[in-house]
GROMACS .gro file of C-alpha atoms in nm:
model
  384
    1UNK     CA    1   0.000   0.000   0.000
    2UNK     CA    2   0.124   0.346  -0.088
    3UNK     CA    3   0.069   0.620   0.171
    4UNK     CA    4   0.076   0.976   0.043
    5UNK     CA    5   0.171   1.222   0.314
    6UNK     CA    6  -0.037   1.531   0.251
    7UNK     CA    7   0.060   1.881   0.352
    8UNK     CA    8  -0.299   2.010   0.351
    9UNK     CA    9  -0.657   1.896   0.366
   10UNK     CA   10  -0.931   1.967   0.119
   11UNK     CA   11  -1.207   1.713   0.151
   12UNK     CA   12  -1.573   1.785   0.206
   13UNK     CA   13  -1.488   2.138   0.313
   14UNK     CA   14  -1.522   2.448   0.101
   15UNK     CA   15  -1.185   2.608   0.171
   16UNK     CA   16  -0.817   2.526   0.140
   17UNK     CA   17  -0.775   2.625   0.505
   18UNK     CA   18  -1.008   2.345   0.609
   19UNK     CA   19  -0.810   2.103   0.396
   20UNK     CA   20  -0.490   2.203   0.570
   21UNK     CA   21  -0.638   2.143   0.915
   22UNK     CA   22  -0.694   1.768   0.874
   23UNK     CA   23  -0.473   1.654   0.584
   24UNK     CA   24  -0.197   1.495   0.784
   25UNK     CA   25  -0.451   1.316   1.002
   26UNK     CA   26  -0.616   1.144   0.704
   27UNK     CA   27  -0.345   1.102   0.435
   28UNK     CA   28  -0.431   0.944   0.102
   29UNK     CA   29  -0.367   0.569   0.090
   30UNK     CA   30  -0.371   0.391  -0.244
   31UNK     CA   31  -0.337   0.023  -0.324
   32UNK     CA   32  -0.376  -0.176  -0.644
   33UNK     CA   33  -0.367  -0.553  -0.688
   34UNK     CA   34  -0.447  -0.774  -0.985
   35UNK     CA   35  -0.666  -1.081  -0.937
   36UNK     CA   36  -0.723  -1.257  -1.265
   37UNK     CA   37  -0.868  -1.009  -1.512
   38UNK     CA   38  -0.964  -0.758  -1.240
   39UNK     CA   39  -0.760  -0.481  -1.079
   40UNK     CA   40  -0.869  -0.420  -0.719
   41UNK     CA   41  -0.803  -0.054  -0.643
   42UNK     CA   42  -0.845   0.097  -0.296
   43UNK     CA   43  -0.864   0.472  -0.233
   44UNK     CA   44  -0.878   0.569   0.134
   45UNK     CA   45  -0.832   0.913   0.291
   46UNK     CA   46  -0.824   1.267   0.159
   47UNK     CA   47  -0.755   1.308  -0.213
   48UNK     CA   48  -0.473   1.559  -0.185
   49UNK     CA   49  -0.119   1.592  -0.321
   50UNK     CA   50  -0.187   1.297  -0.552
   51UNK     CA   51   0.032   1.467  -0.813
   52UNK     CA   52   0.335   1.385  -0.596
   53UNK     CA   53   0.266   1.015  -0.648
   54UNK     CA   54   0.067   0.998  -0.969
   55UNK     CA   55   0.366   0.853  -1.155
   56UNK     CA   56   0.378   0.561  -0.910
   57UNK     CA   57   0.003   0.498  -0.946
   58UNK     CA   58   0.015   0.510  -1.326
   59UNK     CA   59   0.310   0.271  -1.323
   60UNK     CA   60   0.120   0.023  -1.104
   61UNK     CA   61  -0.183   0.049  -1.332
   62UNK     CA   62   0.030  -0.035  -1.635
   63UNK     CA   63   0.177  -0.334  -1.449
   64UNK     CA   64  -0.161  -0.490  -1.371
   65UNK     CA   65  -0.277  -0.425  -1.727
   66UNK     CA   66   0.024  -0.619  -1.854
   67UNK     CA   67  -0.071  -0.897  -1.611
   68UNK     CA   68  -0.407  -0.922  -1.786
   69UNK     CA   69  -0.633  -0.694  -1.582
   70UNK     CA   70  -0.911  -0.547  -1.796
   71UNK     CA   71  -1.177  -0.477  -1.532
   72UNK     CA   72  -1.164  -0.266  -1.215
   73UNK     CA   73  -1.323  -0.314  -0.874
   74UNK     CA   74  -1.288   0.006  -0.674
   75UNK     CA   75  -1.308   0.056  -0.297
   76UNK     CA   76  -1.363   0.412  -0.176
   77UNK     CA   77  -1.362   0.546   0.178
   78UNK     CA   78  -1.288   0.916   0.141
   79UNK     CA   79  -1.405   1.261   0.244
   80UNK     CA   80  -1.311   1.381  -0.106
   81UNK     CA   81  -1.044   1.632  -0.191
   82UNK     CA   82  -0.899   1.823  -0.483
   83UNK     CA   83  -1.135   1.816  -0.783
   84UNK     CA   84  -0.847   1.831  -1.032
   85UNK     CA   85  -0.672   1.533  -0.872
   86UNK     CA   86  -0.998   1.337  -0.849
   87UNK     CA   87  -1.048   1.402  -1.219
   88UNK     CA   88  -0.701   1.265  -1.291
   89UNK     CA   89  -0.769   0.950  -1.086
   90UNK     CA   90  -1.103   0.905  -1.262
   91UNK     CA   91  -0.932   0.928  -1.601
   92UNK     CA   92  -0.675   0.666  -1.500
   93UNK     CA   93  -0.949   0.428  -1.385
   94UNK     CA   94  -1.139   0.479  -1.709
   95UNK     CA   95  -0.828   0.380  -1.906
   96UNK     CA   96  -0.910   0.012  -1.842
   97UNK     CA   97  -1.085  -0.162  -2.131
   98UNK     CA   98  -1.337  -0.359  -1.926
   99UNK     CA   99  -1.606  -0.292  -1.665
  100UNK     CA  100  -1.563  -0.070  -1.359
  101UNK     CA  101  -1.754  -0.166  -1.043
  102UNK     CA  102  -1.719  -0.022  -0.696
  103UNK     CA  103  -1.813  -0.017  -0.331
  104UNK     CA  104  -1.793   0.243  -0.060
  105UNK     CA  105  -1.690   0.231   0.302
  106UNK     CA  106  -1.822   0.448   0.582
  107UNK     CA  107  -1.792   0.771   0.381
  108UNK     CA  108  -1.797   0.865   0.013
  109UNK     CA  109  -1.801   1.244  -0.013
  110UNK     CA  110  -1.717   1.546  -0.228
  111UNK     CA  111  -1.474   1.463  -0.509
  112UNK     CA  112  -1.495   1.097  -0.406
  113UNK     CA  113  -1.848   1.084  -0.547
  114UNK     CA  114  -1.713   1.188  -0.886
  115UNK     CA  115  -1.478   0.889  -0.888
  116UNK     CA  116  -1.768   0.667  -0.775
  117UNK     CA  117  -1.973   0.794  -1.070
  118UNK     CA  118  -1.724   0.620  -1.302
  119UNK     CA  119  -1.851   0.282  -1.176
  120UNK     CA  120  -2.122   0.087  -1.359
  121UNK     CA  121  -2.241  -0.045  -1.021
  122UNK     CA  122  -2.163   0.095  -0.677
  123UNK     CA  123  -2.259  -0.048  -0.338
  124UNK     CA  124  -2.250   0.105   0.009
  125UNK     CA  125  -2.319  -0.027   0.361
  126UNK     CA  126  -2.655   0.072   0.508
  127UNK     CA  127  -2.485   0.295   0.767
  128UNK     CA  128  -2.257   0.463   0.512
  129UNK     CA  129  -2.270   0.836   0.437
  130UNK     CA  130  -2.278   0.989   0.087
  131UNK     CA  131  -2.226   1.361   0.029
  132UNK     CA  132  -2.195   1.570  -0.286
  133UNK     CA  133  -2.156   1.943  -0.339
  134UNK     CA  134  -2.050   2.193  -0.602
  135UNK     CA  135  -1.683   2.145  -0.694
  136UNK     CA  136  -1.431   2.378  -0.536
  137UNK     CA  137  -1.073   2.415  -0.651
  138UNK     CA  138  -0.761   2.610  -0.564
  139UNK     CA  139  -0.671   2.863  -0.835
  140UNK     CA  140  -0.336   3.043  -0.827
  141UNK     CA  141  -0.101   3.200  -1.078
  142UNK     CA  142  -0.077   3.497  -1.309
  143UNK     CA  143  -0.365   3.647  -1.505
  144UNK     CA  144  -0.345   3.393  -1.787
  145UNK     CA  145  -0.306   3.097  -1.552
  146UNK     CA  146  -0.599   3.208  -1.335
  147UNK     CA  147  -0.823   3.250  -1.640
  148UNK     CA  148  -0.720   2.909  -1.775
  149UNK     CA  149  -0.775   2.730  -1.443
  150UNK     CA  150  -1.108   2.905  -1.392
  151UNK     CA  151  -1.225   2.772  -1.729
  152UNK     CA  152  -1.106   2.424  -1.628
  153UNK     CA  153  -1.298   2.446  -1.298
  154UNK     CA  154  -1.610   2.555  -1.485
  155UNK     CA  155  -1.566   2.260  -1.721
  156UNK     CA  156  -1.524   2.019  -1.429
  157UNK     CA  157  -1.833   2.161  -1.257
  158UNK     CA  158  -2.030   2.103  -1.575
  159UNK     CA  159  -1.889   1.750  -1.597
  160UNK     CA  160  -1.986   1.675  -1.234
  161UNK     CA  161  -2.338   1.808  -1.292
  162UNK     CA  162  -2.382   1.605  -1.611
  163UNK     CA  163  -2.238   1.287  -1.455
  164UNK     CA  164  -2.475   1.311  -1.159
  165UNK     CA  165  -2.773   1.384  -1.384
  166UNK     CA  166  -2.691   1.091  -1.614
  167UNK     CA  167  -2.675   0.847  -1.321
  168UNK     CA  168  -2.959   0.974  -1.104
  169UNK     CA  169  -3.326   1.066  -1.113
  170UNK     CA  170  -3.230   1.434  -1.111
  171UNK     CA  171  -3.191   1.669  -1.406
  172UNK     CA  172  -2.887   1.898  -1.431
  173UNK     CA  173  -3.112   2.185  -1.326
  174UNK     CA  174  -3.218   1.998  -1.012
  175UNK     CA  175  -2.858   1.905  -0.928
  176UNK     CA  176  -2.770   2.276  -0.950
  177UNK     CA  177  -3.061   2.365  -0.721
  178UNK     CA  178  -2.954   2.098  -0.473
  179UNK     CA  179  -2.588   2.187  -0.438
  180UNK     CA  180  -2.626   2.564  -0.456
  181UNK     CA  181  -2.757   2.536  -0.097
  182UNK     CA  182  -2.436   2.368   0.020
  183UNK     CA  183  -2.341   2.011   0.109
  184UNK     CA  184  -2.604   1.749   0.022
  185UNK     CA  185  -2.587   1.461   0.271
  186UNK     CA  186  -2.759   1.131   0.190
  187UNK     CA  187  -2.791   0.799   0.369
  188UNK     CA  188  -2.704   0.491   0.166
  189UNK     CA  189  -3.073   0.420   0.111
  190UNK     CA  190  -3.136   0.778  -0.003
  191UNK     CA  191  -2.835   0.762  -0.236
  192UNK     CA  192  -2.974   0.442  -0.388
  193UNK     CA  193  -3.326   0.585  -0.421
  194UNK     CA  194  -3.193   0.891  -0.605
  195UNK     CA  195  -2.967   0.678  -0.827
  196UNK     CA  196  -2.623   0.781  -0.702
  197UNK     CA  197  -2.547   0.419  -0.605
  198UNK     CA  198  -2.698   0.092  -0.724
  199UNK     CA  199  -2.721  -0.123  -0.410
  200UNK     CA  200  -2.704  -0.124  -0.030
  201UNK     CA  201  -2.545  -0.400   0.178
  202UNK     CA  202  -2.562  -0.471   0.550
  203UNK     CA  203  -2.409  -0.218   0.783
  204UNK     CA  204  -2.044  -0.230   0.880
  205UNK     CA  205  -1.873  -0.164   1.211
  206UNK     CA  206  -1.741   0.191   1.212
  207UNK     CA  207  -1.398   0.260   1.355
  208UNK     CA  208  -1.326   0.557   1.577
  209UNK     CA  209  -1.143   0.715   1.282
  210UNK     CA  210  -1.447   0.669   1.057
  211UNK     CA  211  -1.676   0.838   1.307
  212UNK     CA  212  -1.431   1.121   1.369
  213UNK     CA  213  -1.385   1.187   0.999
  214UNK     CA  214  -1.760   1.189   0.933
  215UNK     CA  215  -1.805   1.437   1.218
  216UNK     CA  216  -1.521   1.657   1.092
  217UNK     CA  217  -1.680   1.671   0.747
  218UNK     CA  218  -1.993   1.828   0.895
  219UNK     CA  219  -2.239   1.539   0.862
  220UNK     CA  220  -2.575   1.622   1.023
  221UNK     CA  221  -2.600   1.286   1.201
  222UNK     CA  222  -2.281   1.169   1.368
  223UNK     CA  223  -2.256   0.791   1.417
  224UNK     CA  224  -2.182   0.667   1.766
  225UNK     CA  225  -1.868   0.466   1.821
  226UNK     CA  226  -1.942   0.113   1.934
  227UNK     CA  227  -1.711  -0.159   2.054
  228UNK     CA  228  -1.434   0.087   2.127
  229UNK     CA  229  -1.245  -0.172   2.331
  230UNK     CA  230  -1.264  -0.418   2.047
  231UNK     CA  231  -1.116  -0.158   1.815
  232UNK     CA  232  -0.833  -0.098   2.057
  233UNK     CA  233  -0.754  -0.468   2.087
  234UNK     CA  234  -0.714  -0.488   1.711
  235UNK     CA  235  -0.437  -0.231   1.718
  236UNK     CA  236  -0.115  -0.198   1.907
  237UNK     CA  237  -0.224   0.009   2.208
  238UNK     CA  238   0.099   0.204   2.235
  239UNK     CA  239   0.090   0.302   1.866
  240UNK     CA  240  -0.270   0.419   1.892
  241UNK     CA  241  -0.187   0.615   2.207
  242UNK     CA  242   0.095   0.803   2.034
  243UNK     CA  243  -0.129   0.877   1.732
  244UNK     CA  244  -0.380   1.033   1.973
  245UNK     CA  245  -0.112   1.249   2.134
  246UNK     CA  246  -0.086   1.039   2.450
  247UNK     CA  247   0.227   0.883   2.601
  248UNK     CA  248   0.314   0.537   2.470
  249UNK     CA  249   0.254   0.410   2.825
  250UNK     CA  250  -0.111   0.527   2.830
  251UNK     CA  251  -0.360   0.275   2.964
  252UNK     CA  252  -0.649   0.132   2.765
  253UNK     CA  253  -0.890   0.341   2.973
  254UNK     CA  254  -0.698   0.659   2.889
  255UNK     CA  255  -0.697   0.575   2.518
  256UNK     CA  256  -1.069   0.499   2.526
  257UNK     CA  257  -1.141   0.832   2.697
  258UNK     CA  258  -0.925   1.016   2.444
  259UNK     CA  259  -1.109   0.853   2.153
  260UNK     CA  260  -1.442   0.971   2.293
  261UNK     CA  261  -1.301   1.321   2.341
  262UNK     CA  262  -1.169   1.330   1.984
  263UNK     CA  263  -1.509   1.227   1.852
  264UNK     CA  264  -1.684   1.500   2.051
  265UNK     CA  265  -1.431   1.767   1.956
  266UNK     CA  266  -1.437   1.676   1.588
  267UNK     CA  267  -1.792   1.804   1.554
  268UNK     CA  268  -1.666   2.148   1.654
  269UNK     CA  269  -1.375   2.154   1.410
  270UNK     CA  270  -1.579   2.231   1.101
  271UNK     CA  271  -1.748   2.531   1.259
  272UNK     CA  272  -1.422   2.679   1.386
  273UNK     CA  273  -1.236   2.623   1.061
  274UNK     CA  274  -1.523   2.758   0.853
  275UNK     CA  275  -1.552   3.069   1.070
  276UNK     CA  276  -1.180   3.140   1.030
  277UNK     CA  277  -1.201   3.080   0.656
  278UNK     CA  278  -1.505   3.306   0.621
  279UNK     CA  279  -1.326   3.582   0.811
  280UNK     CA  280  -1.016   3.555   0.592
  281UNK     CA  281  -1.232   3.550   0.280
  282UNK     CA  282  -1.416   3.864   0.391
  283UNK     CA  283  -1.090   4.041   0.476
  284UNK     CA  284  -0.943   3.956   0.136
  285UNK     CA  285  -1.260   4.070  -0.042
  286UNK     CA  286  -1.239   4.402   0.143
  287UNK     CA  287  -0.874   4.446   0.040
  288UNK     CA  288  -0.954   4.366  -0.322
  289UNK     CA  289  -1.243   4.615  -0.319
  290UNK     CA  290  -1.029   4.887  -0.162
  291UNK     CA  291  -0.754   4.829  -0.419
  292UNK     CA  292  -0.989   4.849  -0.717
  293UNK     CA  293  -1.188   5.141  -0.575
  294UNK     CA  294  -0.864   5.333  -0.537
  295UNK     CA  295  -0.748   5.238  -0.886
  296UNK     CA  296  -1.074   5.363  -1.037
  297UNK     CA  297  -1.064   5.681  -0.831
  298UNK     CA  298  -0.707   5.748  -0.948
  299UNK     CA  299  -0.818   5.672  -1.305
  300UNK     CA  300  -0.570   5.388  -1.340
  301UNK     CA  301  -0.839   5.145  -1.450
  302UNK     CA  302  -1.186   5.188  -1.595
  303UNK     CA  303  -1.513   5.041  -1.475
  304UNK     CA  304  -1.508   4.811  -1.778
  305UNK     CA  305  -1.163   4.680  -1.683
  306UNK     CA  306  -1.254   4.621  -1.319
  307UNK     CA  307  -1.392   4.263  -1.356
  308UNK     CA  308  -1.065   4.152  -1.519
  309UNK     CA  309  -0.859   4.309  -1.243
  310UNK     CA  310  -1.088   4.152  -0.982
  311UNK     CA  311  -1.004   3.804  -1.115
  312UNK     CA  312  -0.633   3.888  -1.103
  313UNK     CA  313  -0.654   4.034  -0.751
  314UNK     CA  314  -0.847   3.736  -0.615
  315UNK     CA  315  -0.584   3.504  -0.760
  316UNK     CA  316  -0.281   3.701  -0.641
  317UNK     CA  317  -0.355   4.019  -0.447
  318UNK     CA  318   0.010   4.112  -0.399
  319UNK     CA  319   0.087   4.091  -0.771
  320UNK     CA  320  -0.226   4.290  -0.859
  321UNK     CA  321  -0.132   4.562  -0.609
  322UNK     CA  322   0.215   4.590  -0.763
  323UNK     CA  323   0.080   4.597  -1.119
  324UNK     CA  324  -0.182   4.862  -1.047
  325UNK     CA  325   0.072   5.070  -0.859
  326UNK     CA  326   0.288   5.080  -1.171
  327UNK     CA  327   0.006   5.204  -1.396
  328UNK     CA  328  -0.015   5.567  -1.504
  329UNK     CA  329  -0.345   5.741  -1.456
  330UNK     CA  330  -0.525   5.897  -1.750
  331UNK     CA  331  -0.495   6.232  -1.569
  332UNK     CA  332  -0.118   6.191  -1.545
  333UNK     CA  333  -0.098   6.110  -1.913
  334UNK     CA  334  -0.302   6.415  -2.012
  335UNK     CA  335  -0.072   6.632  -1.801
  336UNK     CA  336   0.212   6.543  -2.035
  337UNK     CA  337   0.024   6.654  -2.346
  338UNK     CA  338   0.186   6.881  -2.603
  339UNK     CA  339  -0.031   7.197  -2.597
  340UNK     CA  340   0.052   7.266  -2.962
  341UNK     CA  341  -0.078   6.934  -3.091
  342UNK     CA  342  -0.360   6.929  -3.341
  343UNK     CA  343  -0.696   6.826  -3.196
  344UNK     CA  344  -0.837   6.669  -3.509
  345UNK     CA  345  -0.740   6.310  -3.586
  346UNK     CA  346  -0.579   6.258  -3.925
  347UNK     CA  347  -0.652   5.970  -4.162
  348UNK     CA  348  -0.338   5.800  -4.034
  349UNK     CA  349  -0.453   5.835  -3.674
  350UNK     CA  350  -0.774   5.647  -3.748
  351UNK     CA  351  -0.582   5.318  -3.720
  352UNK     CA  352  -0.362   5.417  -3.428
  353UNK     CA  353  -0.351   5.208  -3.111
  354UNK     CA  354  -0.334   5.345  -2.759
  355UNK     CA  355   0.045   5.290  -2.768
  356UNK     CA  356   0.069   5.490  -3.094
  357UNK     CA  357  -0.111   5.789  -2.939
  358UNK     CA  358   0.112   5.782  -2.631
  359UNK     CA  359   0.426   5.773  -2.845
  360UNK     CA  360   0.331   6.006  -3.130
  361UNK     CA  361   0.058   6.245  -3.019
  362UNK     CA  362  -0.081   6.221  -2.662
  363UNK     CA  363  -0.281   6.542  -2.716
  364UNK     CA  364  -0.480   6.382  -2.997
  365UNK     CA  365  -0.572   6.093  -2.769
  366UNK     CA  366  -0.698   6.338  -2.506
  367UNK     CA  367  -0.931   6.493  -2.765
  368UNK     CA  368  -1.092   6.162  -2.856
  369UNK     CA  369  -1.443   6.079  -2.727
  370UNK     CA  370  -1.438   5.902  -2.392
  371UNK     CA  371  -1.584   5.581  -2.540
  372UNK     CA  372  -1.305   5.569  -2.800
  373UNK     CA  373  -1.041   5.627  -2.531
  374UNK     CA  374  -1.184   5.343  -2.320
  375UNK     CA  375  -1.192   5.103  -2.616
  376UNK     CA  376  -0.829   5.175  -2.706
  377UNK     CA  377  -0.710   5.137  -2.345
  378UNK     CA  378  -0.903   4.810  -2.304
  379UNK     CA  379  -0.754   4.671  -2.625
  380UNK     CA  380  -0.405   4.772  -2.514
  381UNK     CA  381  -0.426   4.594  -2.177
  382UNK     CA  382  -0.582   4.285  -2.329
  383UNK     CA  383  -0.286   4.256  -2.567
  384UNK     CA  384  -0.030   4.331  -2.299
   0.00000   0.00000   0.00000
């Protein structure tokens, strides 16, 4: 089994900050094994930083294909994760020539449901949880990169919506109405009734980790941990104690108490993380607004250019601040005009660009109608 140590967490939450809170607690674990003509693939944990190990996974897939595997049986127990990485995993799974079937563990959520949608049949235990929501992705980079990634995210959102609609009783319009309200939590029976999965099997025993993860993802009904002592006996007590932040010499009673505390505290994590994320989002939005308001007031950008600058600022506020700071205002430009320049545009000037006016005759540009000035400036910044 390959364990991918994540440096962030991004599962059923709506922010990167939430992803970073729990990533190292629930790292991505992948395994693949060929049995006859079927590749058994297991995906457990948060789908995050897969790109660090995608080469290994692809290599293992090619190995089992060479061994004769045409079909796939997939096991998923995941809170979801990065939509782009889930898309990559889904594409790898679809590269097999045969049939793809699957089953879920205690939790199949967020981007995990997209991978599940690749399966012809998908089964979950009766006490399993299924959650889908509108895809959310991290977008960083310069203006061109942000625009490109935004288009990719829009394409993936459309793909998610269509996949769900094709498999379920819902239309794309209804899927949009459902997830625009936030996370959509379903029991296994509800997921089957709506067509997200094809069958329900008997319930499974949930581990303390399963219950904690479900709680941390914000599920409305948190399962109770049963047979805690049995769970402890199945693991090396000292190892479990250390994982829980206790001394290796902790007693079974201390470990049991800590497990119960972790389960109770986990329900609070989502609210705290979300509140922090909302605050940071609001603060950033205020900074972006102040930056663009100031740029418009100083006549460095126009109202028509503002939406483009807003995308840039949301992607990289520091870079946008630097770029806007380097711009000259229209007022500053007009202050450099040659007072002896001719006001009327010549036939040659009819085809001039904004750069031509600045170089050859700034005064002529200042005499142009405002709409013409705006069009030339917009064209200039789009090209540059």
